[in-house]
CSV table of C-alpha atoms in Angstrom, one decimal:
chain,number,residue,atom,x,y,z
T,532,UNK,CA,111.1,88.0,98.7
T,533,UNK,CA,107.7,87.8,96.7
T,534,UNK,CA,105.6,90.0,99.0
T,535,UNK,CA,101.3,90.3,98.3
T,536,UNK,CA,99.9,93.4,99.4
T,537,UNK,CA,96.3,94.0,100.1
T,538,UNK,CA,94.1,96.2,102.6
T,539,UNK,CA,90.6,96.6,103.1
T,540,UNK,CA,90.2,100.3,102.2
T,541,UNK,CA,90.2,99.8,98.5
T,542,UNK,CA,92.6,100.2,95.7
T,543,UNK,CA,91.9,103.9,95.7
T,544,UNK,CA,93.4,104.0,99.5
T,545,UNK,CA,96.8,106.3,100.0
T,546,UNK,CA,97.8,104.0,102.6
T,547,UNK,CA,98.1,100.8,100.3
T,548,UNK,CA,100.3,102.9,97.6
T,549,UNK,CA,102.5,103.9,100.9
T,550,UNK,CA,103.0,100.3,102.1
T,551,UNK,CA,104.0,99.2,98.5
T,552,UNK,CA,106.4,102.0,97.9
T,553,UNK,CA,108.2,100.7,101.1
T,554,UNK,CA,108.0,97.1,100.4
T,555,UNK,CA,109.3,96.9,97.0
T,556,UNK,CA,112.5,97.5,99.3
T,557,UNK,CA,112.2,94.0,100.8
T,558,UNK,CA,111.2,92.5,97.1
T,559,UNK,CA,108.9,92.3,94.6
T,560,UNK,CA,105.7,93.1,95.5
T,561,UNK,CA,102.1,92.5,93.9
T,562,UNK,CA,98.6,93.7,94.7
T,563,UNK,CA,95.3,92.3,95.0
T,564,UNK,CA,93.0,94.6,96.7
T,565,UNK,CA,89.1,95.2,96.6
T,566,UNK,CA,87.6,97.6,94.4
T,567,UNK,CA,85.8,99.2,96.6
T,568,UNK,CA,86.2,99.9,100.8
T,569,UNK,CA,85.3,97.0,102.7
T,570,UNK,CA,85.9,98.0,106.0
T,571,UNK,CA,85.1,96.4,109.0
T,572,UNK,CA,84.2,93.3,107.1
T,573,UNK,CA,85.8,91.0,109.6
T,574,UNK,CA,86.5,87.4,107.7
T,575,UNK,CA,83.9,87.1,105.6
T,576,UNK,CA,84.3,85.5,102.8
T,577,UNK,CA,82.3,84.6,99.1
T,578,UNK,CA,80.9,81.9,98.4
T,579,UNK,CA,77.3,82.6,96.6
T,580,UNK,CA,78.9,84.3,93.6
T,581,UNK,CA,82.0,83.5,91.4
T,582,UNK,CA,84.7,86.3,92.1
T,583,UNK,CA,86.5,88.6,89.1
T,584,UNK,CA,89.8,90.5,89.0
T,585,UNK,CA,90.6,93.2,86.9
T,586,UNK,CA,93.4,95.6,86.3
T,587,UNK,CA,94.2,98.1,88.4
T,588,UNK,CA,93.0,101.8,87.8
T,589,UNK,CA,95.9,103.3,89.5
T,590,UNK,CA,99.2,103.0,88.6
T,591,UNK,CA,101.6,101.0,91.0
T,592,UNK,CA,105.2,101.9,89.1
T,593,UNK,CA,106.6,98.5,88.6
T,594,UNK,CA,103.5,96.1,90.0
T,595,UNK,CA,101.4,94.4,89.0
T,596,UNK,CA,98.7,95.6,90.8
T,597,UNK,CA,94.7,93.8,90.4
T,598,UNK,CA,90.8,94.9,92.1
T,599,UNK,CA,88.5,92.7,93.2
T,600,UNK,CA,85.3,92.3,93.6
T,601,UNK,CA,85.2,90.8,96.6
T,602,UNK,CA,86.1,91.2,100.5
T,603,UNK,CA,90.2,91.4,102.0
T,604,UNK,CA,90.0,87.4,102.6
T,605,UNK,CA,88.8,87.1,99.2
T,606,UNK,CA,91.5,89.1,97.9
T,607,UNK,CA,94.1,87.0,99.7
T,608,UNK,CA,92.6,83.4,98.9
T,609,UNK,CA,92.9,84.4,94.8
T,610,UNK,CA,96.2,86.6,95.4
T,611,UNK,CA,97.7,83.1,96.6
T,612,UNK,CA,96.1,81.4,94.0
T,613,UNK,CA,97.3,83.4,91.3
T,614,UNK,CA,100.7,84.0,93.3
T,615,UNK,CA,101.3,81.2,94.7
T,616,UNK,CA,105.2,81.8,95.3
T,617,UNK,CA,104.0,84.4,97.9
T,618,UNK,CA,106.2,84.3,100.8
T,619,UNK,CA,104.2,87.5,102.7
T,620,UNK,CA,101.0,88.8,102.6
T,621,UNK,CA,100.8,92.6,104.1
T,622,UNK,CA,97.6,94.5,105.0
T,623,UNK,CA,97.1,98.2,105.1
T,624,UNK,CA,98.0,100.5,105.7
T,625,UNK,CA,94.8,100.9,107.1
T,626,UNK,CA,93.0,104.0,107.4
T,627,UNK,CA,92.1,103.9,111.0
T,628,UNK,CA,94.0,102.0,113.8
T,629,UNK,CA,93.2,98.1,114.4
T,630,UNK,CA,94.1,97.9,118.1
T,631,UNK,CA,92.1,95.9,121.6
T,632,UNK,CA,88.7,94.4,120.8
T,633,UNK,CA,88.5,96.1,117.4
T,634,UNK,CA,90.6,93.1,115.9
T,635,UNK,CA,87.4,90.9,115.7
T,636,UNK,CA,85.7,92.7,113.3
T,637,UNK,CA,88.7,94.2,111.0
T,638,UNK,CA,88.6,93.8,107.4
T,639,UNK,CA,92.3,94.5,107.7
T,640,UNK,CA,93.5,92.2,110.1
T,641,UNK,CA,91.4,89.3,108.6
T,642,UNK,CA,93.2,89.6,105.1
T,643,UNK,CA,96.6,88.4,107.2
T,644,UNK,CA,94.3,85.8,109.1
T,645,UNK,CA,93.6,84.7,105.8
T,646,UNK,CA,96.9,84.3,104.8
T,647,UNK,CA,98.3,82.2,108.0
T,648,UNK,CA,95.1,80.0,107.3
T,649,UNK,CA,97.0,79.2,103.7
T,650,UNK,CA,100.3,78.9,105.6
T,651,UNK,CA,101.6,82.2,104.6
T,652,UNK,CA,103.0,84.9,106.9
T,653,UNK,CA,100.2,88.0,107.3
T,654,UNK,CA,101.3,91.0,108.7
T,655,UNK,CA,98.3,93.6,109.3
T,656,UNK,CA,99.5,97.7,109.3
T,657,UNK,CA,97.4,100.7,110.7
T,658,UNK,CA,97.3,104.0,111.9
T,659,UNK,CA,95.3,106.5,113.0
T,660,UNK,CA,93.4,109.1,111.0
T,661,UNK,CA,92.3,112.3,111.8
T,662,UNK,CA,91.0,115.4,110.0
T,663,UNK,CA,93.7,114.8,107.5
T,664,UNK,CA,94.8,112.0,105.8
T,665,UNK,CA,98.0,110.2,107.9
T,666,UNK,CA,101.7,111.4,106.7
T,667,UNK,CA,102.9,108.5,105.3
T,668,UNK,CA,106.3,110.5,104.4
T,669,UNK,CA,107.0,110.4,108.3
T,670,UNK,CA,105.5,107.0,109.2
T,671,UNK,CA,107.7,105.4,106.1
T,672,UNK,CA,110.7,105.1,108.1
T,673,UNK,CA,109.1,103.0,110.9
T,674,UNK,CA,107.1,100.9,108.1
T,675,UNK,CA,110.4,99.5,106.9
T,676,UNK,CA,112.1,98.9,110.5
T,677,UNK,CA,108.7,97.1,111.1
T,678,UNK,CA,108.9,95.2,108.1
T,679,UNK,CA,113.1,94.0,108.6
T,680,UNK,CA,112.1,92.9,112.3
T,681,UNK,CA,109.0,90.8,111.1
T,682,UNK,CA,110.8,89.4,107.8
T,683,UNK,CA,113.6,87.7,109.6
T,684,UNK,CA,111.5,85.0,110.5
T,685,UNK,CA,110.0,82.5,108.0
T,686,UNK,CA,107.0,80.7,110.0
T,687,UNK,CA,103.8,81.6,108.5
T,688,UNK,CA,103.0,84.0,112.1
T,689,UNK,CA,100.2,86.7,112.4
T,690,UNK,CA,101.3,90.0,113.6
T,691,UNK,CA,99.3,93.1,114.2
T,692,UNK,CA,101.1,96.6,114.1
T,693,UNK,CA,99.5,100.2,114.5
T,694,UNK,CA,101.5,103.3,114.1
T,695,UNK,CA,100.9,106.3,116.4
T,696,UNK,CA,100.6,109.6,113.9
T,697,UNK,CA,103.9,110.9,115.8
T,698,UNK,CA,106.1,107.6,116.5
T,699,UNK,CA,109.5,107.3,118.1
T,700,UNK,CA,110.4,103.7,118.7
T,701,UNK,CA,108.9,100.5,118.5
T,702,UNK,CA,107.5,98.0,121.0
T,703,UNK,CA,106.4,94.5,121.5
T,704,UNK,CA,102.7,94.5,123.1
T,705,UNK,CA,99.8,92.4,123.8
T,706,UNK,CA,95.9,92.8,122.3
T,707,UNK,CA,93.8,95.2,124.9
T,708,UNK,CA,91.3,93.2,126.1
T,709,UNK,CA,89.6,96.0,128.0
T,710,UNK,CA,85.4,95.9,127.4
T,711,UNK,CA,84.0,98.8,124.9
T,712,UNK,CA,80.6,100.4,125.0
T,713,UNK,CA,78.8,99.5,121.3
T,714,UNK,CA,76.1,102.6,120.5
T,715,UNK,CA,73.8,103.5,118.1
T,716,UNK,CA,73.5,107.0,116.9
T,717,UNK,CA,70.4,108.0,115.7
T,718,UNK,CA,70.8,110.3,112.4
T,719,UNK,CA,69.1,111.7,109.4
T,720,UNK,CA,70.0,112.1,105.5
T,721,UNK,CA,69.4,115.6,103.8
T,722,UNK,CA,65.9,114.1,102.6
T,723,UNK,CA,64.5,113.9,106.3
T,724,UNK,CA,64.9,109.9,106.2
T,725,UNK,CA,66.3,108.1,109.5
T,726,UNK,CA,69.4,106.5,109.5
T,727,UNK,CA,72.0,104.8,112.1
T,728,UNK,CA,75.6,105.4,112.5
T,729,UNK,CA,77.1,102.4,114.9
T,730,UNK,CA,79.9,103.6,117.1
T,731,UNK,CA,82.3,102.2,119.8
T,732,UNK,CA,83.7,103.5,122.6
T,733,UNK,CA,86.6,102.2,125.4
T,734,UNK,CA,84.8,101.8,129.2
T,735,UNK,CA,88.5,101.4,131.0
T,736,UNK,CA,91.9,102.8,130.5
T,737,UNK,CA,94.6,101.3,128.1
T,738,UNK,CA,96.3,98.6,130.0
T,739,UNK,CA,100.1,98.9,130.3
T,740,UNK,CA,102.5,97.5,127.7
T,741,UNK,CA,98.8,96.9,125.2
T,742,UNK,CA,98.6,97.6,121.7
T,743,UNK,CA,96.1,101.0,122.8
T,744,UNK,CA,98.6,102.0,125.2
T,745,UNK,CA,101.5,102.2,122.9
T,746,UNK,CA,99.9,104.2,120.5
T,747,UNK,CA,98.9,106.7,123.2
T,748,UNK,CA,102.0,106.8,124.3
T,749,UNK,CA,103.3,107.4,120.7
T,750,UNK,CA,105.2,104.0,120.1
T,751,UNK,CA,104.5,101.4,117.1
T,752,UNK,CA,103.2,98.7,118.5
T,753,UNK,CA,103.3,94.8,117.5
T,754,UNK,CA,101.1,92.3,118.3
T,755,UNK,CA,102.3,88.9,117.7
T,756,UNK,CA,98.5,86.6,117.4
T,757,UNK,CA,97.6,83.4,117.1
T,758,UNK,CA,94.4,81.3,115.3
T,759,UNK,CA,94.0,79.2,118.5
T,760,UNK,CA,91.6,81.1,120.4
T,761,UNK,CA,91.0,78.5,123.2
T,762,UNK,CA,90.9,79.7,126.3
T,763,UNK,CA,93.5,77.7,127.9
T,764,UNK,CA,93.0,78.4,131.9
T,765,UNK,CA,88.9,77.7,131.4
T,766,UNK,CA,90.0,74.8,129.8
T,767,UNK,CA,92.5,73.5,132.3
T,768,UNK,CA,89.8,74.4,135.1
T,769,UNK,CA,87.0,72.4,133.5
T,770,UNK,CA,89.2,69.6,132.8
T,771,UNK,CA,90.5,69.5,136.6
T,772,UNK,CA,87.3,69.8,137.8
């Protein structure tokens, strides 16, 4: 299998040299990854400027492994160009988890959009973080039963899969839907000057078998999406009426 890894942390992030160690089980693996963190970048994508690609600072033992100058989409759109026998694209492992509502504007989950746009396959992986960086050690075992479950199938799907810091078992869930509460927190830099952190927080409890509630409940959870983002009962309601 000819798997493309990228993430929306950077090429500096732990969590993409985690994800590549475990995938090079499934085949052979490449990077294209941006230079710098682009988080919550959402789908946007370059078109003003020409992009550039250079080698890899870090070492990736037995990769070829490429930065970017550019957002996760971008990295996908010229991993498949220069790749173009890709048969995966994998995202991650982000730095933060990608579950409910936060899926609109992740950097992470857009590189796989990206890749199910080109007809490839594009599996988004994340995690949570806290005031150290995740084990990646422990979560490695779940990575790869992840990874078998979602490679049996060649359709070019979009999945979405979080791992708790302490997992036991995997499940199949749906996208949270619940509302969250978007703030703006009024700060200052060491120089006196005003500055703004924006922050989100959950107004209801994690719904039953969702992607938030597996990961409080300590399972990996996947989240098999879709591009179509009609809403089919609103449809069917106009249309009747």
């Amino acid at each position: 299998m000819n798997i493309l890894i990228t993430n929306d942390d950077g090429i500096y992030s732990p969590g993409i040299a985690a994800l590549a160690q475990t995938a090079s089980k499934f085949g052979t693996v490449r990077i294209v990854a941006p230079d710098v963190e682009q988080s919550s970048m959402g789908h946007a994508i370059t078109h003003s400027r020409p992009l550039t690609y250079k080698k890899s600072p870090i070492t990736f033992e037995g990769m070829e492994a490429f930065r970017v100058n550019g957002t996760p989409a971008d990295c996908v759109a010229l991993g498949l160009h220069l790749y173009p026998d890709t048969q995966v694209v994998l995202s991650g492992i982000n730095m933060g988890p990608n579950l409910g509502n936060s899926m609109w504007h992740s950097g992470t989950l857009a590189a796989a959009k990206q890749a199910v746009l080109l007809g490839v396959k594009g599996i988004a992986l994340s995690t949570p973080v806290g005031k150290t960086e995740p084990d990646f050690d422990l979560l490695a075992p779940f990575v790869a039963q992840s990874l078998q479950l979602l490679f049996k199938t060649d359709e070019p799907a979009l999945y979405n899969v979080n791992f708790p810091q302490q997992p036991t078992s995997i499940k199949w869930t749906r996208q949270s839907v619940s509302l969250y509460d978007g703030t703006v927190i009024p700060s200052e830099d060491p120089m006196g000057r005003r500055n703004f952190w924006i922050s989100v927080k959950s107004l209801d409890p994690a719904e039953e078998n969702s992607d938030r509630w597996a990961i409080e409940n300590n399972f990996v959870s996947i989240t098999p999406l879709r591009l179509d983002l009609t809403d089919e009962k609103r449809l069917r309601e106009e249309a009747e009426g």
